[in-house]
Tab-separated table of C-alpha atoms and ligand atoms in Angstrom:
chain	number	residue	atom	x	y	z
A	1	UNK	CA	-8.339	15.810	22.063
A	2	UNK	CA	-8.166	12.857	24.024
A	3	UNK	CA	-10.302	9.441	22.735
A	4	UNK	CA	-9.844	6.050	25.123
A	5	UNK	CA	-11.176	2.957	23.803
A	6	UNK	CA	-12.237	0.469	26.431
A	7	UNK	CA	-12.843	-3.271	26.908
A	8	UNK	CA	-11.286	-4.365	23.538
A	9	UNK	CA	-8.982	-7.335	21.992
A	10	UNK	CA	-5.882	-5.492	21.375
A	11	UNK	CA	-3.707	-6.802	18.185
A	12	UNK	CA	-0.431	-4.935	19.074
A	13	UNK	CA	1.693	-6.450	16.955
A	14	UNK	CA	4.563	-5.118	18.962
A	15	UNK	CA	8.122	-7.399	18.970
A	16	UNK	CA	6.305	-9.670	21.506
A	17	UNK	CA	3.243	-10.303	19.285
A	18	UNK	CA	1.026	-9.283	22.705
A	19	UNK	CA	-2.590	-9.763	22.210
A	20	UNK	CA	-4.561	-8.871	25.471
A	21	UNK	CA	-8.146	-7.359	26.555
A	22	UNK	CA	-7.598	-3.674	27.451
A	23	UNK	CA	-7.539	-0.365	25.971
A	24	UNK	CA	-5.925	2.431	24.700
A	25	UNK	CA	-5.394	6.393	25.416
A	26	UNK	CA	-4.942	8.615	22.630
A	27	UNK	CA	-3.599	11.763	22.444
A	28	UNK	CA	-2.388	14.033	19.849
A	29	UNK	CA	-2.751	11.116	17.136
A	30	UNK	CA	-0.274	8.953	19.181
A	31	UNK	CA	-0.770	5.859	21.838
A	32	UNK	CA	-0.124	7.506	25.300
A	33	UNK	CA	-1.049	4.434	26.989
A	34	UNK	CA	-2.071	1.152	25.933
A	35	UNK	CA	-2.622	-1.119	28.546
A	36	UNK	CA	-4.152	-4.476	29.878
A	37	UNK	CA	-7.670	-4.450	32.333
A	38	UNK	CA	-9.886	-1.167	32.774
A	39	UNK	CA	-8.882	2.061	32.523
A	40	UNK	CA	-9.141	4.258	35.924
A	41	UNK	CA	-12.310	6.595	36.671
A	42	UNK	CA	-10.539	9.361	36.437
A	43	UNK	CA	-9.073	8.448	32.957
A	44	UNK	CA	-12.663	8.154	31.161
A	45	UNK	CA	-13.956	11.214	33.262
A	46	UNK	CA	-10.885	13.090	31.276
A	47	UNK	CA	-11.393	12.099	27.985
A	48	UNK	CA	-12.793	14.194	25.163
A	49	UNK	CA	-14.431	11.080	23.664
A	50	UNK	CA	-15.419	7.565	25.211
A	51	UNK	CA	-15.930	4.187	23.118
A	52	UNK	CA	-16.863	1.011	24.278
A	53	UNK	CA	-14.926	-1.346	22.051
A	54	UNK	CA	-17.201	-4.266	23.741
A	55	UNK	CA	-16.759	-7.709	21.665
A	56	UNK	CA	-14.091	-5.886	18.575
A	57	UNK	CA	-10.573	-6.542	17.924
A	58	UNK	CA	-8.391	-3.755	17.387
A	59	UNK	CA	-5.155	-3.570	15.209
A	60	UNK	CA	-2.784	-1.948	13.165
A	61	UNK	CA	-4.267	-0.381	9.772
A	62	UNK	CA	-3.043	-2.414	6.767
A	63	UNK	CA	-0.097	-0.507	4.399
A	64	UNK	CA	-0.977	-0.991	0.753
A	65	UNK	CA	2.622	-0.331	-0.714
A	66	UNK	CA	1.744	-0.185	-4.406
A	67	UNK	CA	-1.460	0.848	-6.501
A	68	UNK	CA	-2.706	3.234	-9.151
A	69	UNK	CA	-5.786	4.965	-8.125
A	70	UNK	CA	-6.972	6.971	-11.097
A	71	UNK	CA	-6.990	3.490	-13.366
A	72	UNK	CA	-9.744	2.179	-10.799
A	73	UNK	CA	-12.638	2.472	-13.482
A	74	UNK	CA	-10.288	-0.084	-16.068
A	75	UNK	CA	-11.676	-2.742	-12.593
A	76	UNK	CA	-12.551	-6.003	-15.208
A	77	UNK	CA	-11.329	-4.556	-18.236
A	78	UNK	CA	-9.077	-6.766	-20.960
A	79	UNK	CA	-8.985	-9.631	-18.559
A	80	UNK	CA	-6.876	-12.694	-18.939
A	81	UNK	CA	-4.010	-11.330	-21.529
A	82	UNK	CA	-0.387	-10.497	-20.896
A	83	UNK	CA	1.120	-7.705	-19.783
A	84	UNK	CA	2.776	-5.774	-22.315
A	85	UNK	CA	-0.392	-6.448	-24.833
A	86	UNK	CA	-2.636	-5.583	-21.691
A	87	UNK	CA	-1.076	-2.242	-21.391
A	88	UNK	CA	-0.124	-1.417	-24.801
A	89	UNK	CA	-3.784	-2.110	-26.145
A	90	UNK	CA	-6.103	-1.957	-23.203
A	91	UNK	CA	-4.677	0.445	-20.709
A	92	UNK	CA	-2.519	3.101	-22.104
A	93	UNK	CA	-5.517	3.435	-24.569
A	94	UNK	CA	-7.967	3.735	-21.959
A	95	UNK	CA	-5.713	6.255	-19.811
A	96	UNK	CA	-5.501	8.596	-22.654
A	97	UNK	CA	-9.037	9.052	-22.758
A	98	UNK	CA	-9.593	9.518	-18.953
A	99	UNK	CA	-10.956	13.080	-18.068
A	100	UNK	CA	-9.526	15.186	-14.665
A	101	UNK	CA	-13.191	14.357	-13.756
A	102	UNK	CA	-12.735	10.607	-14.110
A	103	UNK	CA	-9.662	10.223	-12.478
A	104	UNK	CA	-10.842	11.784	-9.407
A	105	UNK	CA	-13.898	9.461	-9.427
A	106	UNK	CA	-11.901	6.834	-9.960
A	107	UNK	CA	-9.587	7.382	-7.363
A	108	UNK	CA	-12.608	8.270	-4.794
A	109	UNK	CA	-13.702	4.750	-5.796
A	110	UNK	CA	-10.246	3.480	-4.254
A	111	UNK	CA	-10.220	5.092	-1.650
A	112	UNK	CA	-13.701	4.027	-0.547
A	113	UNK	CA	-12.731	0.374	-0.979
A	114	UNK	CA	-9.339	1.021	0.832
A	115	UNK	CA	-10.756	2.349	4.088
A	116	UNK	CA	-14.112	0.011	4.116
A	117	UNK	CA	-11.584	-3.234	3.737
A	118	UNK	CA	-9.094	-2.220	6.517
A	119	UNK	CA	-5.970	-0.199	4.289
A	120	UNK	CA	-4.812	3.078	6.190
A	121	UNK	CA	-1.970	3.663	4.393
A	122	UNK	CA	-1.385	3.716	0.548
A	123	UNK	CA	1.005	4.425	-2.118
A	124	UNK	CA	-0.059	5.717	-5.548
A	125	UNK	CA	1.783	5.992	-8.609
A	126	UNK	CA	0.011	7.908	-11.221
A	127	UNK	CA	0.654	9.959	-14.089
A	128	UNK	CA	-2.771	11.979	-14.301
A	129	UNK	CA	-3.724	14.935	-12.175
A	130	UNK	CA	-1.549	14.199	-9.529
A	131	UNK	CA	-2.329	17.388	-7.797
A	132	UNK	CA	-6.020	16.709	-7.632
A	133	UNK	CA	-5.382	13.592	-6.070
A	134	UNK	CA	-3.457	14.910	-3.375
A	135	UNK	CA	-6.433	17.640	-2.663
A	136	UNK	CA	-8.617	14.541	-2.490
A	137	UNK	CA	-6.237	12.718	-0.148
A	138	UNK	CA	-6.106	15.200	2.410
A	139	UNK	CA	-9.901	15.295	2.317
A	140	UNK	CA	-9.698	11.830	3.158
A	141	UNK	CA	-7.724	11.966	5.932
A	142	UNK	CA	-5.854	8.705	4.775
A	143	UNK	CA	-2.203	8.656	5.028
A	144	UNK	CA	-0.415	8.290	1.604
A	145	UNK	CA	2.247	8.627	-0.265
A	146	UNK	CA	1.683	10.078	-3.827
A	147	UNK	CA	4.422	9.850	-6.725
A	148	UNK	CA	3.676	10.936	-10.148
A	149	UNK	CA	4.596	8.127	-12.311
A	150	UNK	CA	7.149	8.857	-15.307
A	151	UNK	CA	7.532	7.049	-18.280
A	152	UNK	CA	10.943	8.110	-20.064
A	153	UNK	CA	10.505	7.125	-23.531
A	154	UNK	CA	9.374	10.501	-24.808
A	155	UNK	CA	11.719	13.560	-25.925
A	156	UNK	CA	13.621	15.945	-23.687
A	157	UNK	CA	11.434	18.546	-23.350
A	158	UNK	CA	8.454	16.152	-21.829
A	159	UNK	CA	11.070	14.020	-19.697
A	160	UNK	CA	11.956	17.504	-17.975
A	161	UNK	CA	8.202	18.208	-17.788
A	162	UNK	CA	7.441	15.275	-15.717
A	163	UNK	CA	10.138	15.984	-13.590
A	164	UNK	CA	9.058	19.196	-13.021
A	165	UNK	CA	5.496	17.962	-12.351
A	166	UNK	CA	7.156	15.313	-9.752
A	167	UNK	CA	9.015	18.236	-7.956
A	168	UNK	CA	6.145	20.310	-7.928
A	169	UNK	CA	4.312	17.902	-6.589
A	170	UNK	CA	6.893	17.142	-3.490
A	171	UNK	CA	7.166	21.302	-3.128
A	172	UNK	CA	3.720	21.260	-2.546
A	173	UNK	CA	2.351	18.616	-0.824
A	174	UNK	CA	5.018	16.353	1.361
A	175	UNK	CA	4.461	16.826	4.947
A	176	UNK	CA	0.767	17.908	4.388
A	177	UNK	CA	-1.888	17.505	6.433
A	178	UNK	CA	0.143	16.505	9.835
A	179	UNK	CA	2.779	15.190	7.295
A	180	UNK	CA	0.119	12.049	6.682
A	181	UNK	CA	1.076	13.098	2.682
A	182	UNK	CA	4.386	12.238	1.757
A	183	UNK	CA	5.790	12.463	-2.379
A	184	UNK	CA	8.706	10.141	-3.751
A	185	UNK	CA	9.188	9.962	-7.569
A	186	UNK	CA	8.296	7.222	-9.323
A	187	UNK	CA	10.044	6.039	-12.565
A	188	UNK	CA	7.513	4.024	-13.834
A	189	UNK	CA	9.925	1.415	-15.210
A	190	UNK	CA	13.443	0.212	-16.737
A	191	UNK	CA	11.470	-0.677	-20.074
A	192	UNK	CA	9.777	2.458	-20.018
A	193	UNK	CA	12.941	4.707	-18.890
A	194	UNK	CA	15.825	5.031	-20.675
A	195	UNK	CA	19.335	4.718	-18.762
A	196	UNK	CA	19.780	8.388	-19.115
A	197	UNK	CA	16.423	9.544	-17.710
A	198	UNK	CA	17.001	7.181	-14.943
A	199	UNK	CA	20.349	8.676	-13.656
A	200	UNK	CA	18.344	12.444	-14.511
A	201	UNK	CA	15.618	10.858	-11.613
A	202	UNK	CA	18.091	10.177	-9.679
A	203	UNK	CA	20.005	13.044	-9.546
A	204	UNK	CA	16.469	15.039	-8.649
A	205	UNK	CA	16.000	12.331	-5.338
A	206	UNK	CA	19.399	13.434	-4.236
A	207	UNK	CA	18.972	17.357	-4.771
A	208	UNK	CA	15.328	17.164	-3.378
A	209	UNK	CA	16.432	14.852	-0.562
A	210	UNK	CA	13.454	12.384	-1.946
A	211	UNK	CA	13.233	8.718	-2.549
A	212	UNK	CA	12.505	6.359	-5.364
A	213	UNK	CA	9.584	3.916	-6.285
A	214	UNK	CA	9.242	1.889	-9.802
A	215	UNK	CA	8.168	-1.361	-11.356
A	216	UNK	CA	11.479	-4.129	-11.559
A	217	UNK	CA	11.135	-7.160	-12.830
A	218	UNK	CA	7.485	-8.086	-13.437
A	219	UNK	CA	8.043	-10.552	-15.909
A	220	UNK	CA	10.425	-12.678	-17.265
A	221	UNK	CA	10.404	-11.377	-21.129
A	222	UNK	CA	11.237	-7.695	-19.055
A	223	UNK	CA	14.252	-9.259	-17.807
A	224	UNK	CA	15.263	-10.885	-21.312
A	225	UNK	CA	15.003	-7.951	-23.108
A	226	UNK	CA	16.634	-5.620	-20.941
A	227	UNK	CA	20.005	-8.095	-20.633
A	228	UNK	CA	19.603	-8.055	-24.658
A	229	UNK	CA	18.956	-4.241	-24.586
A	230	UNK	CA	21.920	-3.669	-22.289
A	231	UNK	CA	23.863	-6.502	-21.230
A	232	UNK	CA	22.620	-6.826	-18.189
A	233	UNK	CA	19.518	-7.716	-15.843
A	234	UNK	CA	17.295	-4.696	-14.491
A	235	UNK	CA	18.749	-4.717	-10.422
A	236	UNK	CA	22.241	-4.804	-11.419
A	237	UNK	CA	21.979	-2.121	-14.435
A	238	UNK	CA	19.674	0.417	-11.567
A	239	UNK	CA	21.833	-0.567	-8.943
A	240	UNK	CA	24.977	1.212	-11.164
A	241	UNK	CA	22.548	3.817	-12.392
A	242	UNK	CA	23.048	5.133	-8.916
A	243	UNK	CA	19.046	4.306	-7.998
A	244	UNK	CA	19.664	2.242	-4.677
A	245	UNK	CA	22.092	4.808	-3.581
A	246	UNK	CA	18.998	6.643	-2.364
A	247	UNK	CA	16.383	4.822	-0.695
A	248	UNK	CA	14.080	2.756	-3.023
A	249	UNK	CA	10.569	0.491	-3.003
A	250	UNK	CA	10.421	-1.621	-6.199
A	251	UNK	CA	7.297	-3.262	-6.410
A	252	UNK	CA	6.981	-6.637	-8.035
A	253	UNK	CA	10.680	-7.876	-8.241
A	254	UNK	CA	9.420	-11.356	-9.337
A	255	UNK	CA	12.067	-12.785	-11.678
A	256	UNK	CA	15.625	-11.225	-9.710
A	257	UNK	CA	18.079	-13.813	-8.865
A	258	UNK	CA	20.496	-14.757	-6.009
A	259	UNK	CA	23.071	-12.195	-7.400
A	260	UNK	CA	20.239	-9.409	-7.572
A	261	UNK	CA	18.681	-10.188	-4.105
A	262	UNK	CA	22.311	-9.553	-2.549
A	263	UNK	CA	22.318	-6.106	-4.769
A	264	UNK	CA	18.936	-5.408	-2.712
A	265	UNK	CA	19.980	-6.626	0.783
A	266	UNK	CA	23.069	-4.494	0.181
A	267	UNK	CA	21.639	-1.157	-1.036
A	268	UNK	CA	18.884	-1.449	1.656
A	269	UNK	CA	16.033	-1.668	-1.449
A	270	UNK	CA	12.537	-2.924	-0.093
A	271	UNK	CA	9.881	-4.499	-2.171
A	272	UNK	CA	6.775	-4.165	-2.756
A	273	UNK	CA	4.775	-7.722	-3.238
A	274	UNK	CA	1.672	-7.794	-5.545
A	275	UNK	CA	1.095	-11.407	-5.795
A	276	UNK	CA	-2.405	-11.378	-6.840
A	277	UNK	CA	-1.488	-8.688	-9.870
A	278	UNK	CA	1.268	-11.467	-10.666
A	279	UNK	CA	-0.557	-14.339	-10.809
A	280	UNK	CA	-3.786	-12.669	-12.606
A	281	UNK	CA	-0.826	-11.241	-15.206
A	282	UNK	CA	0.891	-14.709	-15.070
A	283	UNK	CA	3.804	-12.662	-14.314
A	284	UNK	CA	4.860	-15.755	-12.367
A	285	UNK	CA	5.448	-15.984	-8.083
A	286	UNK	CA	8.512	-13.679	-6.447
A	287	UNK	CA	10.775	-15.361	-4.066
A	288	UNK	CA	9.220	-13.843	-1.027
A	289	UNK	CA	11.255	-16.746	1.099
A	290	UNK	CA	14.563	-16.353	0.276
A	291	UNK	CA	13.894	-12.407	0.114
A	292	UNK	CA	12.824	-12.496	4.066
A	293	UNK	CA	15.306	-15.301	5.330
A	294	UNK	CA	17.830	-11.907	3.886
A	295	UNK	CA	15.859	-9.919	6.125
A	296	UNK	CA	14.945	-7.808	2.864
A	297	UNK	CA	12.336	-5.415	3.801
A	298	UNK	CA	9.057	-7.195	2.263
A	299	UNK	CA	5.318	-5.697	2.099
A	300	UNK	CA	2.325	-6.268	0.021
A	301	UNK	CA	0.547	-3.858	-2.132
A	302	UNK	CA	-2.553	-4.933	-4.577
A	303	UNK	CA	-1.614	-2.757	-7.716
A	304	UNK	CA	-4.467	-1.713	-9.298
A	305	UNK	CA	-8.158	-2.947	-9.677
A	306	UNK	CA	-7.287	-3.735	-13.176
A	307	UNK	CA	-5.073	-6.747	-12.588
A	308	UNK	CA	-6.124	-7.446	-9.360
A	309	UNK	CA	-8.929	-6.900	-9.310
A	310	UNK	CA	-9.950	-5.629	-5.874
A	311	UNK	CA	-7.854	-3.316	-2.823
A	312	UNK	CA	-8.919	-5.757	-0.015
A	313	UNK	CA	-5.446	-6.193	1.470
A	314	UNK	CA	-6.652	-9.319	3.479
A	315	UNK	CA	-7.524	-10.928	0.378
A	316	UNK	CA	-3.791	-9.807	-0.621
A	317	UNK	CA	-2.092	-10.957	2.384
A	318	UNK	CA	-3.854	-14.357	2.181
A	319	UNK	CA	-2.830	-14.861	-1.544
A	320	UNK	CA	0.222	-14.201	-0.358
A	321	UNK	CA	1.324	-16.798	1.941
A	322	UNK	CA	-1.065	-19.224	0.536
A	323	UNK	CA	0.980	-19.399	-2.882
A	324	UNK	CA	4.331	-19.671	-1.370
A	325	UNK	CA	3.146	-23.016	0.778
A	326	UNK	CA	1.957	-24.991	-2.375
A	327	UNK	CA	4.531	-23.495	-4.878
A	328	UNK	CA	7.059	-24.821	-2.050
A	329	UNK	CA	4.924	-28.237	-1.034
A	330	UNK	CA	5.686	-26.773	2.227
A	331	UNK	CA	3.568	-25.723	4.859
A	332	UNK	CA	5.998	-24.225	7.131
A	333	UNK	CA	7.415	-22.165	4.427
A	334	UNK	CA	5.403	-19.220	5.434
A	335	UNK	CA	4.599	-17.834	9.329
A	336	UNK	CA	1.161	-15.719	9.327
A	337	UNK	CA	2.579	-13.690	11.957
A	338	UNK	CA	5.636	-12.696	9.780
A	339	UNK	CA	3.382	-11.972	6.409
A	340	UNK	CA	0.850	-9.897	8.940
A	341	UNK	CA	3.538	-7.558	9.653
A	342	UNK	CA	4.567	-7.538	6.026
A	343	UNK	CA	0.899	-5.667	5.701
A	344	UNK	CA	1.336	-3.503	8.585
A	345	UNK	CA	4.549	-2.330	9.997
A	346	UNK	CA	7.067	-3.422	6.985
A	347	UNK	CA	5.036	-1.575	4.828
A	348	UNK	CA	5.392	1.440	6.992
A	349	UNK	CA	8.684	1.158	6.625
A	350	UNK	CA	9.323	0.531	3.131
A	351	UNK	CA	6.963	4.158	2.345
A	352	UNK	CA	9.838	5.615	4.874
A	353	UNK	CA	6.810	6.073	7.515
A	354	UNK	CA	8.403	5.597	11.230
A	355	UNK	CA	6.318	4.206	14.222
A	356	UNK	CA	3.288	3.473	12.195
A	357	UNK	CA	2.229	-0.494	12.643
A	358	UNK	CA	1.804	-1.449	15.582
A	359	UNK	CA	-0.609	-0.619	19.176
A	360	UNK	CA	2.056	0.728	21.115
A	361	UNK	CA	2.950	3.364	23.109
A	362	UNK	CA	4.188	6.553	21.645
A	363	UNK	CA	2.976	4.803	18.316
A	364	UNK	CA	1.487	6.878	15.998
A	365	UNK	CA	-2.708	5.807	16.296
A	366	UNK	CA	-3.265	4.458	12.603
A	367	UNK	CA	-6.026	1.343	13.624
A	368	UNK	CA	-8.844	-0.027	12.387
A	369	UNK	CA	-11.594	-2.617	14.435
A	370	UNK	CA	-13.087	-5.121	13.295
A	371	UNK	CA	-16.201	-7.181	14.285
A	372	UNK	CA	-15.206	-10.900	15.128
A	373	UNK	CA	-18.669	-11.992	15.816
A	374	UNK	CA	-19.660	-13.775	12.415
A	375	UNK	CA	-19.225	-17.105	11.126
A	376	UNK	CA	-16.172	-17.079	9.474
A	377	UNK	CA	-14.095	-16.016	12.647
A	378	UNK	CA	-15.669	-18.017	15.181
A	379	UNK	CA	-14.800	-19.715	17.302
A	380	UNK	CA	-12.081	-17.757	18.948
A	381	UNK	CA	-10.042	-16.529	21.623
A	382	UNK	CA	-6.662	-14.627	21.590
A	383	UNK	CA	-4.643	-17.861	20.735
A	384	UNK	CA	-6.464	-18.300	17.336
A	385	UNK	CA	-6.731	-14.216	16.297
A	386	UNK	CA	-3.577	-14.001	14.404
A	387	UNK	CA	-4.401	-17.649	11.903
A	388	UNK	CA	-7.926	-15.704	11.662
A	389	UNK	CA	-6.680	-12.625	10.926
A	390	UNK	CA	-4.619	-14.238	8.062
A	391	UNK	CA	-6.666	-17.103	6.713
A	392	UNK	CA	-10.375	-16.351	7.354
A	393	UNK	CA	-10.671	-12.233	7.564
A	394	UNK	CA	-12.506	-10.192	4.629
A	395	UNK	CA	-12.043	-6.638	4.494
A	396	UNK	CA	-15.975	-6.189	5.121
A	397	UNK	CA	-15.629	-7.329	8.485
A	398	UNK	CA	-13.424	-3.837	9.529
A	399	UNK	CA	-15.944	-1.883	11.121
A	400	UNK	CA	-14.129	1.388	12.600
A	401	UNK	CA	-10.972	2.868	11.100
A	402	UNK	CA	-8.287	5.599	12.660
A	403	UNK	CA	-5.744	7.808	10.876
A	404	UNK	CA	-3.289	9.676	13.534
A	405	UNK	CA	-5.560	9.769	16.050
A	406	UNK	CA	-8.462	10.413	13.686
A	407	UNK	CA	-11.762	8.588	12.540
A	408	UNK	CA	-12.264	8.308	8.901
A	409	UNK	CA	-14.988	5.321	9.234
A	410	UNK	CA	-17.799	4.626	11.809
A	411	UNK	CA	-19.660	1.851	11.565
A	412	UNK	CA	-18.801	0.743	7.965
A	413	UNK	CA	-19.455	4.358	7.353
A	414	UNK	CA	-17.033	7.006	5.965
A	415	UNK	CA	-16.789	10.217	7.701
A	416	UNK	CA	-14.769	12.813	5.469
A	417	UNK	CA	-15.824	11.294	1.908
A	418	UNK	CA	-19.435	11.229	0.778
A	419	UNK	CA	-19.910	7.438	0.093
A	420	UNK	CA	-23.143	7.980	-1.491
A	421	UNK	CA	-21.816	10.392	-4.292
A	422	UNK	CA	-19.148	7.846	-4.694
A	423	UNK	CA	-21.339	4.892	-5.424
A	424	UNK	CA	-23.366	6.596	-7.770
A	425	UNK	CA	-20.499	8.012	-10.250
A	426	UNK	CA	-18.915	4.604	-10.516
A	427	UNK	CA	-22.118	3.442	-11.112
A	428	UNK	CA	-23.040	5.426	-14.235
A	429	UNK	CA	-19.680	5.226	-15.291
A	430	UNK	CA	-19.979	2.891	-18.060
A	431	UNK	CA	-23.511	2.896	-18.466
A	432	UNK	CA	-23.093	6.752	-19.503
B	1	ZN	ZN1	1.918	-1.219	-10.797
């Protein structure tokens, strides 16, 4: 199968932040040529399909590096309260009353929003029906990585039953459809694990060759009570549990200090970002800064709909540099071409994904368009795309979306997932 797209703004995002009119040749889910001008006769008499990317911008998919999908119905509920009271009395609560049925829905829900606003790429921790959500995945055609999140305080027998659940869950789905599925195991966090369950997680990364993604340091009370707990703050105690001996994304990493960031530049860690989850949870700002002037691996993820409370990743990614310039009373503290490839390419990275992030040759084709012709985008021309891109974009404006070559949206329309059926479940969700 061979698809060119013709006569469109390309957004490489490559190391020489190239943005050009051209178009692109696509074969076996990869770039095979992306160049500037009009492709030759001969090229769009050989293609298997033709489109006329007239007036659109094309660029990398966005890489949402943290989220829980099957919590996507708890969207607006127990606003504006802590986190530990929020998930000890309105989540965990909720959760344990969710169905197989409702998770699914839920996590169709996601997935909808993720694909209409621009995401391609998603991780999901999750504790509920893992497997069903990896089925659904693969319908989707989105690329994701899936870990089935553990929390440790519990007895023996279900500690080893998660595990078991986790390593099923890698035995039978990572490297799935075209390898877009990928598993890790996911901890859920050092409050909810104890030290021993850890270094039991741990050892199953190393047997099973997988890696490691959990909550650190979300809030500041976390970090006191773990140093009172153990005598010591959350990176250093998992950094001599033996976690960042194996590759690791910890998402939030808000309260760490200068000590802690060294642990991470060190072991290689990357972090996940979730500023808007943060700052709804007051969990307070992380030091995204000082984290990149390390050259720590930084992306963004949203969390979930419940503290966030929507998966537009533009939204995210404008939060995002936005807070750092006024927490800093410095404008220059942030560069919207460095916190666009935090969305993109980083976050590729971080879910261990190579050549995914940017329009380039050999590239694996993960894209979406988008339609620059409305008010909030004009005027512009190639100079301006990138500040737009960052500081006006909404996720509605993403028109067309590609996963490895393949389209899961047309026109704002969804091609593997019935959008309709979607809708409608959400919708009598909590009116049943
Ligand atoms: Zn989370």
């Amino acid at each position: 199968m061979v698809t060119v797209i013709h006569s469109i703004t390309i957004i490489t995002l490559d190391e020489n932040n190239a943005i050009f009119q051209g178009f692109v040749i696509i074969k076996g889910g990869t770039f095979q040529e992306v160049g500037s001008g009009y492709p030759s006769k001969k090229i769009l008499d050989t293609a298997d399909e033709v489109i006329n990317g007239k007036g659109k911008w094309m660029m990398p998919g966005l890489v949402n590096t943290h989220g829980h999908l099957g919590s996507t119905y708890l969207r607006g509920a127990g606003d504006d309260i802590p986190l530990m009271n929020w998930l000890e009395n309105v989540m965990w609560p909720a959760e344990r009353r969710f169905t197989r049925e409702t998770v699914l829905q839920a996590a169709s829900l996601a997935i909808l929003e993720m694909v209409k606003s621009g995401t391609t790429t998603f991780l999901d921790m999750y504790h509920l029906h893992m497997d069903n959500i990896a089925e659904l995945v693969i319908e989707s055609d989105m690329r994701a990585v899936l870990c089935r999140g553990m929390i440790g305080h519990c007895s023996d027998q279900e500690q080893e039953e998660k595990l078991l659940e986790s390593i099923q869950l890698y035995h039978n789905f990572h490297g799935e459809n075209d390898n877009k599925l990928t598993v890790a195991l996911s901890p859920h966090a050092p409050y909810t694990c104890p030290p021993v369950f850890l270094e039991k997680v741990v050892d199953k990364a190393v047997e099973n060759g997988m890696w490691i993604h959990t909550h650190v340091s979300e809030t500041k009370k976390e970090v006191v009570d773990h140093i009172q707990k153990y005598g010591k703050r959350p990176v250093e105690h998992l950094n001599e549990l033996g976690m960042f001996n194996v590759p690791c994304l910890i998402a939030h990493a808000v309260h760490v200090n200068d000590e802690e960031l060294n642990i991470l530049k060190e072991k290689g860690v990357s972090i996940s970002h979730n500023p808007m989850s943060n700052l709804k949870l007051g969990s307070g700002i992380a030091p995204i800064p000082k984290m990149l002037d390390l050259n720590l691996s930084v992306s963004l993820g949203t969390d979930s709909t419940a503290s966030n409370n929507n998966l537009d990743m533009f939204e995210e990614l404008r939060i995002a540099t936005l807070i750092q310039k006024g927490l800093h009373e410095d404008p220059t503290i942030t560069s919207s071409e460095a916190y666009l490839r935090m969305a993109t390419q980083y976050g590729a990275k971080s879910l261990q994904i190579n050549n995914v992030g940017e329009i380039k040759e050999n590239f694996i084709a993960d894209f979406i368009l988008i339609e620059p012709e409305v008010p909030h985008l004009l005027p512009w021309n190639e100079d301006r795309i990138i500040s737009h891109i960052v500081y006006s974009m909404k996720g509605s404006d993403v028109t067309d979306s590609f996963v490895q070559g393949k389209q899961i949206m047309r026109n704002r329309e969804l091609l593997q997932l019935d959008e309709e059926k979607i809708l409608y479940e959400a919708n009598c969700y909590l009116k049943s």
